[in-house]
Every structure is written in structure tokens, then in C-alpha cells.
CSV table of C-alpha atoms in Angstrom, one decimal:
chain,number,residue,atom,x,y,z
A,1,UNK,CA,-34.2,-12.3,0.6
A,2,UNK,CA,-31.3,-10.6,2.4
A,3,UNK,CA,-30.1,-7.3,1.0
A,4,UNK,CA,-27.2,-6.6,-1.3
A,5,UNK,CA,-24.2,-4.7,0.1
A,6,UNK,CA,-22.6,-2.1,-2.1
A,7,UNK,CA,-19.2,-0.8,-1.0
A,8,UNK,CA,-18.1,1.3,-3.9
A,9,UNK,CA,-20.4,4.0,-5.3
A,10,UNK,CA,-21.8,2.8,-8.6
A,11,UNK,CA,-23.7,4.8,-11.2
A,12,UNK,CA,-27.2,5.8,-10.2
A,13,UNK,CA,-28.5,3.5,-13.0
A,14,UNK,CA,-27.6,0.4,-10.9
A,15,UNK,CA,-29.2,1.8,-7.7
A,16,UNK,CA,-32.4,2.9,-9.5
A,17,UNK,CA,-32.6,-0.4,-11.2
A,18,UNK,CA,-32.4,-2.4,-8.0
A,19,UNK,CA,-35.0,-0.1,-6.3
A,20,UNK,CA,-37.4,-0.4,-9.3
A,21,UNK,CA,-37.3,-4.2,-8.8
A,22,UNK,CA,-37.8,-3.9,-5.0
A,23,UNK,CA,-34.5,-5.5,-4.4
A,24,UNK,CA,-33.1,-4.3,-1.0
A,25,UNK,CA,-29.6,-3.0,-0.8
A,26,UNK,CA,-27.3,-1.1,1.7
A,27,UNK,CA,-24.6,1.3,0.7
A,28,UNK,CA,-21.5,1.4,2.8
A,29,UNK,CA,-18.6,3.4,1.3
A,30,UNK,CA,-16.7,4.1,4.5
A,31,UNK,CA,-16.5,1.1,6.8
A,32,UNK,CA,-13.1,-0.7,7.2
A,33,UNK,CA,-12.2,-4.1,6.0
A,34,UNK,CA,-12.9,-5.6,9.4
A,35,UNK,CA,-16.2,-3.8,9.8
A,36,UNK,CA,-17.4,-5.0,6.5
A,37,UNK,CA,-16.2,-8.5,7.3
A,38,UNK,CA,-18.2,-8.6,10.5
A,39,UNK,CA,-21.5,-7.8,8.8
A,40,UNK,CA,-21.0,-9.7,5.5
A,41,UNK,CA,-23.1,-12.6,6.8
A,42,UNK,CA,-26.2,-10.3,6.6
A,43,UNK,CA,-26.1,-10.1,2.8
A,44,UNK,CA,-27.0,-12.1,-0.3
A,45,UNK,CA,-24.8,-10.1,-2.7
A,46,UNK,CA,-21.7,-7.9,-2.7
A,47,UNK,CA,-21.0,-5.1,-5.2
A,48,UNK,CA,-17.6,-3.4,-5.4
A,49,UNK,CA,-14.9,-2.0,-7.6
A,50,UNK,CA,-11.6,-2.4,-5.9
A,51,UNK,CA,-11.8,-0.8,-2.5
A,52,UNK,CA,-10.7,-3.8,-0.5
A,53,UNK,CA,-9.2,-7.3,-1.1
A,54,UNK,CA,-11.7,-10.1,-0.9
A,55,UNK,CA,-9.4,-12.8,0.6
A,56,UNK,CA,-10.5,-16.2,2.0
A,57,UNK,CA,-10.8,-14.9,5.5
A,58,UNK,CA,-13.2,-12.1,4.4
A,59,UNK,CA,-15.2,-14.3,2.1
A,60,UNK,CA,-15.7,-17.1,4.7
A,61,UNK,CA,-18.0,-14.6,6.5
A,62,UNK,CA,-20.3,-14.3,3.4
A,63,UNK,CA,-22.2,-17.5,4.3
A,64,UNK,CA,-25.3,-16.3,2.3
A,65,UNK,CA,-23.6,-14.8,-0.7
A,66,UNK,CA,-25.3,-15.6,-4.0
A,67,UNK,CA,-22.9,-13.4,-6.0
A,68,UNK,CA,-20.1,-10.9,-6.0
A,69,UNK,CA,-20.5,-8.2,-8.6
A,70,UNK,CA,-17.2,-6.4,-9.6
A,71,UNK,CA,-17.5,-3.1,-11.4
A,72,UNK,CA,-14.8,-3.6,-14.1
A,73,UNK,CA,-12.7,-6.6,-15.2
A,74,UNK,CA,-9.7,-7.6,-13.1
A,75,UNK,CA,-10.1,-10.2,-10.3
A,76,UNK,CA,-6.7,-10.0,-8.9
A,77,UNK,CA,-8.0,-8.6,-5.6
A,78,UNK,CA,-10.6,-11.4,-5.2
A,79,UNK,CA,-9.8,-15.0,-4.1
A,80,UNK,CA,-11.3,-16.6,-7.2
A,81,UNK,CA,-10.4,-20.2,-6.1
A,82,UNK,CA,-12.3,-19.8,-2.8
A,83,UNK,CA,-15.3,-18.4,-4.7
A,84,UNK,CA,-15.3,-21.4,-7.0
A,85,UNK,CA,-15.1,-23.9,-4.1
A,86,UNK,CA,-17.8,-22.0,-2.2
A,87,UNK,CA,-20.1,-21.8,-5.3
A,88,UNK,CA,-20.1,-18.0,-5.3
A,89,UNK,CA,-20.5,-16.6,-8.8
A,90,UNK,CA,-18.4,-13.6,-9.7
A,91,UNK,CA,-20.0,-11.1,-12.0
A,92,UNK,CA,-17.9,-8.6,-14.0
A,93,UNK,CA,-18.6,-5.9,-16.5
A,94,UNK,CA,-15.8,-5.7,-19.1
A,95,UNK,CA,-18.4,-4.5,-21.7
A,96,UNK,CA,-18.7,-1.3,-19.7
A,97,UNK,CA,-15.2,0.0,-20.2
A,98,UNK,CA,-14.0,-1.6,-23.5
A,99,UNK,CA,-14.6,1.5,-25.6
A,100,UNK,CA,-12.8,3.9,-23.3
A,101,UNK,CA,-9.9,1.6,-22.8
A,102,UNK,CA,-9.5,1.3,-26.6
A,103,UNK,CA,-9.7,5.0,-27.1
A,104,UNK,CA,-7.3,5.7,-24.2
A,105,UNK,CA,-4.7,3.3,-25.5
A,106,UNK,CA,-4.8,4.9,-28.9
A,107,UNK,CA,-4.7,8.4,-27.4
A,108,UNK,CA,-1.6,7.5,-25.4
A,109,UNK,CA,0.0,5.9,-28.5
A,110,UNK,CA,-0.7,9.0,-30.7
A,111,UNK,CA,0.7,11.2,-28.0
A,112,UNK,CA,3.9,9.2,-27.9
A,113,UNK,CA,4.4,9.0,-31.6
A,114,UNK,CA,3.8,12.7,-32.0
A,115,UNK,CA,5.5,14.0,-28.9
A,116,UNK,CA,2.4,15.9,-27.9
A,117,UNK,CA,3.0,16.3,-24.2
A,118,UNK,CA,6.6,17.3,-24.7
A,119,UNK,CA,5.7,19.8,-27.5
A,120,UNK,CA,3.0,21.4,-25.3
A,121,UNK,CA,5.4,21.8,-22.4
A,122,UNK,CA,8.1,23.3,-24.7
A,123,UNK,CA,5.9,25.8,-26.4
A,124,UNK,CA,4.4,26.9,-23.1
A,125,UNK,CA,8.1,27.4,-22.0
A,126,UNK,CA,8.8,29.6,-25.1
A,127,UNK,CA,10.6,26.8,-27.0
A,128,UNK,CA,9.8,26.3,-30.6
A,129,UNK,CA,11.5,23.0,-31.7
A,130,UNK,CA,10.3,21.4,-34.9
A,131,UNK,CA,13.0,19.1,-36.2
A,132,UNK,CA,13.5,17.7,-32.6
A,133,UNK,CA,9.8,16.7,-32.6
A,134,UNK,CA,9.5,15.0,-35.9
A,135,UNK,CA,6.8,12.3,-35.5
A,136,UNK,CA,6.1,8.7,-36.6
A,137,UNK,CA,3.0,7.8,-38.5
A,138,UNK,CA,0.7,5.0,-37.5
A,139,UNK,CA,-0.2,4.2,-41.1
A,140,UNK,CA,1.6,1.1,-42.4
A,141,UNK,CA,2.7,-0.1,-39.0
A,142,UNK,CA,2.0,-3.5,-37.6
A,143,UNK,CA,0.1,-3.4,-34.3
A,144,UNK,CA,0.6,-6.4,-32.0
A,145,UNK,CA,-2.1,-7.0,-29.4
A,146,UNK,CA,-1.5,-9.3,-26.5
A,147,UNK,CA,-4.8,-10.5,-25.1
A,148,UNK,CA,-7.8,-10.5,-27.5
A,149,UNK,CA,-10.8,-10.3,-25.1
A,150,UNK,CA,-13.2,-7.3,-24.8
A,151,UNK,CA,-10.4,-4.7,-24.4
A,152,UNK,CA,-8.1,-6.1,-27.1
A,153,UNK,CA,-10.9,-6.4,-29.6
A,154,UNK,CA,-12.1,-2.9,-28.9
A,155,UNK,CA,-8.5,-1.5,-29.4
A,156,UNK,CA,-8.2,-3.5,-32.7
A,157,UNK,CA,-11.5,-2.3,-34.1
A,158,UNK,CA,-10.6,1.3,-33.3
A,159,UNK,CA,-7.0,1.4,-34.5
A,160,UNK,CA,-7.7,-0.6,-37.7
A,161,UNK,CA,-9.0,2.7,-39.2
A,162,UNK,CA,-5.5,4.1,-39.2
A,163,UNK,CA,-4.4,2.0,-42.1
A,164,UNK,CA,-2.4,-0.4,-40.0
A,165,UNK,CA,-1.9,-4.2,-40.0
A,166,UNK,CA,-3.2,-5.7,-36.7
A,167,UNK,CA,-2.1,-9.0,-35.3
A,168,UNK,CA,-3.1,-10.6,-32.0
A,169,UNK,CA,-1.9,-13.2,-29.6
A,170,UNK,CA,-4.1,-14.7,-26.9
A,171,UNK,CA,-2.9,-17.8,-25.1
A,172,UNK,CA,-6.4,-18.5,-23.7
A,173,UNK,CA,-8.1,-18.6,-27.1
A,174,UNK,CA,-8.0,-20.3,-30.5
A,175,UNK,CA,-9.4,-19.4,-33.9
A,176,UNK,CA,-10.2,-15.8,-33.0
A,177,UNK,CA,-9.1,-14.0,-36.2
A,178,UNK,CA,-11.7,-11.5,-37.3
A,179,UNK,CA,-12.2,-8.5,-39.5
A,180,UNK,CA,-9.9,-6.4,-37.3
A,181,UNK,CA,-7.0,-8.6,-36.3
A,182,UNK,CA,-5.2,-11.8,-37.4
A,183,UNK,CA,-4.4,-14.5,-34.9
A,184,UNK,CA,-0.6,-15.2,-34.6
A,185,UNK,CA,1.8,-16.9,-32.2
A,186,UNK,CA,3.7,-14.9,-29.7
A,187,UNK,CA,6.9,-15.5,-31.7
A,188,UNK,CA,5.2,-14.1,-34.8
A,189,UNK,CA,4.1,-11.1,-32.9
A,190,UNK,CA,7.6,-10.4,-31.6
A,191,UNK,CA,8.9,-10.7,-35.1
A,192,UNK,CA,6.4,-8.4,-36.9
A,193,UNK,CA,5.2,-5.8,-34.4
A,194,UNK,CA,6.1,-2.1,-34.5
A,195,UNK,CA,3.6,-1.4,-31.6
A,196,UNK,CA,2.8,-3.8,-28.8
A,197,UNK,CA,-0.3,-3.1,-26.7
A,198,UNK,CA,-1.2,-5.2,-23.6
A,199,UNK,CA,-4.8,-6.3,-22.8
A,200,UNK,CA,-4.3,-9.4,-20.6
A,201,UNK,CA,-5.7,-10.0,-17.1
A,202,UNK,CA,-3.4,-10.4,-14.0
A,203,UNK,CA,-3.5,-13.9,-12.7
A,204,UNK,CA,-0.9,-16.4,-11.3
A,205,UNK,CA,0.2,-17.2,-14.8
A,206,UNK,CA,0.6,-13.6,-16.1
A,207,UNK,CA,2.6,-11.9,-13.4
A,208,UNK,CA,5.6,-10.4,-15.3
A,209,UNK,CA,4.4,-11.9,-18.5
A,210,UNK,CA,6.3,-9.2,-20.2
A,211,UNK,CA,9.9,-9.6,-19.0
A,212,UNK,CA,13.5,-9.5,-20.2
A,213,UNK,CA,13.0,-12.5,-22.5
A,214,UNK,CA,10.0,-10.9,-24.2
A,215,UNK,CA,11.9,-7.8,-25.1
A,216,UNK,CA,15.0,-9.7,-26.2
A,217,UNK,CA,13.0,-11.6,-28.7
A,218,UNK,CA,11.7,-8.6,-30.5
A,219,UNK,CA,12.9,-8.2,-34.1
A,220,UNK,CA,12.3,-4.4,-34.3
A,221,UNK,CA,12.3,-1.5,-31.9
A,222,UNK,CA,8.7,-1.0,-30.7
A,223,UNK,CA,6.3,1.5,-29.1
A,224,UNK,CA,4.9,-0.2,-26.0
A,225,UNK,CA,1.5,0.4,-24.4
A,226,UNK,CA,0.1,-1.1,-21.2
A,227,UNK,CA,-3.5,-0.4,-20.2
A,228,UNK,CA,-4.0,-3.8,-18.5
A,229,UNK,CA,-2.4,-4.3,-15.1
A,230,UNK,CA,0.9,-3.1,-13.7
A,231,UNK,CA,2.1,-6.5,-12.6
A,232,UNK,CA,1.9,-8.1,-16.0
A,233,UNK,CA,4.9,-6.0,-16.9
A,234,UNK,CA,8.3,-6.2,-15.2
A,235,UNK,CA,9.2,-2.6,-15.0
A,236,UNK,CA,13.0,-3.3,-14.7
A,237,UNK,CA,12.8,-5.2,-18.0
A,238,UNK,CA,11.0,-2.3,-19.7
A,239,UNK,CA,13.6,0.2,-18.5
A,240,UNK,CA,16.4,-2.1,-19.7
A,241,UNK,CA,14.7,-2.5,-23.1
A,242,UNK,CA,14.4,1.3,-23.4
A,243,UNK,CA,18.0,1.8,-22.5
A,244,UNK,CA,18.9,-0.8,-25.1
A,245,UNK,CA,16.7,0.9,-27.7
A,246,UNK,CA,14.5,-2.2,-28.0
A,247,UNK,CA,11.6,0.1,-27.0
A,248,UNK,CA,11.4,3.5,-28.6
A,249,UNK,CA,8.8,4.9,-26.1
A,250,UNK,CA,6.3,3.5,-23.6
A,251,UNK,CA,2.8,4.5,-22.5
A,252,UNK,CA,1.8,3.1,-19.2
A,253,UNK,CA,-1.7,3.6,-17.7
A,254,UNK,CA,-0.8,1.1,-14.9
A,255,UNK,CA,2.3,0.5,-12.8
A,256,UNK,CA,3.4,-2.4,-10.7
A,257,UNK,CA,3.8,0.0,-7.8
A,258,UNK,CA,0.0,0.5,-7.3
A,259,UNK,CA,-1.7,-0.6,-4.1
A,260,UNK,CA,-4.4,-3.3,-4.2
A,261,UNK,CA,-7.2,-0.7,-4.6
A,262,UNK,CA,-5.4,0.9,-7.6
A,263,UNK,CA,-6.3,4.3,-6.1
A,264,UNK,CA,-2.7,5.3,-5.3
A,265,UNK,CA,0.9,4.2,-5.7
A,266,UNK,CA,2.7,2.6,-2.8
A,267,UNK,CA,4.9,4.7,-0.6
A,268,UNK,CA,5.8,7.4,-3.2
A,269,UNK,CA,8.6,9.0,-1.3
A,270,UNK,CA,10.3,5.6,-0.9
A,271,UNK,CA,9.7,4.8,-4.6
A,272,UNK,CA,11.5,7.9,-5.7
A,273,UNK,CA,14.4,7.4,-3.4
A,274,UNK,CA,14.8,3.6,-3.7
A,275,UNK,CA,13.6,2.6,-7.1
A,276,UNK,CA,15.9,3.6,-10.0
A,277,UNK,CA,13.4,2.0,-12.4
A,278,UNK,CA,10.5,4.2,-11.1
A,279,UNK,CA,12.7,7.3,-11.4
A,280,UNK,CA,13.6,6.4,-14.9
A,281,UNK,CA,9.9,6.3,-15.8
A,282,UNK,CA,9.0,9.6,-14.3
A,283,UNK,CA,12.1,11.4,-15.7
A,284,UNK,CA,12.0,10.0,-19.3
A,285,UNK,CA,10.5,12.1,-22.0
A,286,UNK,CA,9.9,8.8,-23.9
A,287,UNK,CA,7.5,7.6,-21.2
A,288,UNK,CA,3.9,8.7,-20.9
A,289,UNK,CA,2.1,7.9,-17.7
A,290,UNK,CA,-1.6,8.1,-16.6
A,291,UNK,CA,-3.1,7.1,-13.2
A,292,UNK,CA,-5.0,3.8,-14.1
A,293,UNK,CA,-7.8,5.7,-15.8
A,294,UNK,CA,-7.9,4.0,-19.2
A,295,UNK,CA,-11.4,2.6,-18.3
A,296,UNK,CA,-12.4,5.8,-16.4
A,297,UNK,CA,-14.9,7.7,-18.5
A,298,UNK,CA,-18.3,9.2,-17.7
A,299,UNK,CA,-19.8,6.8,-20.3
A,300,UNK,CA,-18.1,3.7,-18.8
A,301,UNK,CA,-19.4,4.5,-15.4
A,302,UNK,CA,-22.9,4.4,-16.7
A,303,UNK,CA,-22.3,1.3,-18.8
A,304,UNK,CA,-20.7,-0.6,-15.9
A,305,UNK,CA,-23.8,0.1,-13.8
A,306,UNK,CA,-26.1,-0.9,-16.6
A,307,UNK,CA,-24.2,-4.1,-17.4
A,308,UNK,CA,-23.9,-5.2,-13.7
A,309,UNK,CA,-27.6,-4.5,-13.1
A,310,UNK,CA,-28.6,-6.8,-15.9
A,311,UNK,CA,-26.3,-9.6,-14.8
A,312,UNK,CA,-27.4,-9.2,-11.1
A,313,UNK,CA,-31.1,-9.4,-12.0
A,314,UNK,CA,-30.3,-12.5,-14.1
A,315,UNK,CA,-28.4,-14.1,-11.3
A,316,UNK,CA,-31.2,-13.5,-8.8
A,317,UNK,CA,-33.9,-14.9,-11.1
A,318,UNK,CA,-32.1,-18.2,-11.5
């Protein structure tokens, strides 16, 4: 067999596992898109996270590809339609980061509701403000989850211990109520939710899934959390909803301004000068931001490698 090409550094568990099975692989963490494209024909498999976009032009060179293994969940940087046509299976590892995503979302929500970042900055600046930082409790609130796959289910399981009522909407599934969440329609979620947390993939049907219309149909002011993908949320709509007090506060681990690798924002200097919506996010005390790290724990790195290894070995044995 031809070797596997690995272009993002995985956990050692994946490399050791392949070596123990005498499966050849090459590691290339520095070559450019064009350099990788030229040598793709020499490999049976490709393992990556999000370093480059796998468009049709690139994938056409993978004439021997038996699989593409993506460390993580999202496939928005992979031409899925071409892979289907070419018969190239795509392997993902959502199981690897579901726990840390659930924990991160809850952490951001608790931070927002208790003003923890603001309080810390104030006290360190010799300000002691108590009444101005009165908090909201989670207990008794209705938590609305949009997207009830691995991430949404993990979030539901973890937050259910706070004495909340959890409801979930997933347009791709039916009959998914379980011990942690009740299946509802989108309209029911918009009517009942005090908190809305996004856990949906980015695809052609979900870009700007959360837009002006979504916020306008809310019956109560909400806390809003997005640990999914930046482009499932229309930033301008969120900013407008916050100004109109439809959204009390927002926690965003992802932004629509990220580049395709998710490793940085687009031209930051231009963003600050040209985008009033971006300036609103970074200036508002009611917005908590993190740099696309909800799935970024030491434990998830190991679990992604372990999960991908198992799925790669299964693929090669078929």
C-alpha cells in the first residue's frame, strides 16, 4: 500500500498506533498547498485538521486516496460533493471534542451570567462594584439547544445538572428526545428559551442560520452562545439584537471573520477600522470572546487521535 500523508500534527497516539500496525505514513507540516497538491498522488490516505482547503482542484490529484481523516468535526473546508462523487470516504472524530465543547460552552455562559471577566478586571483595577455586578442564576432557566448531535448532546447532559429545563431543535433529526433534552420545533424554542446555544455544522443550508428573523421571533431576551462555526451566525443580526435588548449577552468562541484554517482572523487592522459590528463585539462588556478553542483541550487532542486511529484502521481493513 501507499503511505498516509499527515499534514497537521496529531496526538502521538495516532502516530504510534499506525506504526504498531506497520502502516507507512509521512508527516509534512510545512509544505504549501501547491507542494502538497503535487505529491498527493503518492498517498492512500490524508490526515489533517484545517490547515488547507481541500477543494476540487486539490482532490483531483489524490487519485489513490482511500480516505480523508479530519481531526475534528466541521467539513466546510473540504469539497464533500467531490469526495462523494469520487468515492473517497471522509472520516471525522466528533467524539474527541464533545466533552470539552460542552464544558467550554457552559464555562462561557456562567462567565456571562456572573460577569466574571468584568469583575476580575474591575477588582484588579481597584474597583469594588457589587450591585453593578448582580448575577443571573441558571437554575430554573430554559436552555434551548440548536443542533442535537455529539456536541449538543454533551452540552445538554452537562448543563442538565444545574436544575434547568433543556429543549433542543435539530432540523436533520427526528424523535431524539432523551433524558437530557426534549425535542421541540424551532418556533417552540424561540418562544421558551432563556438561553440559546448553537451546535450545528456549517454547510450550504446553514450559513447565517441565525439571522435577523431568528432574533425577531424570540419571545424573551436571551443569553446567546456559539461554539459551532462563525458563519452560522450573522454578526450584524446579533449586534442589532443586542442593541434592541433581544439578546442580554453573547458568548462567541467562533467568528465569521476567521480565515479558512480557523487559526486567525482575517485582516484584523481592516476589521477594526471597517467593521462596526466587529468593533461592537470587542468593545462590549456584554460579549465574551474566545479564539475558536471550545474543542481545544489536552484530553480532546488525545481522544481525536485515538478515535481517528480506530476509524482509519477500520477503513483500511475493509
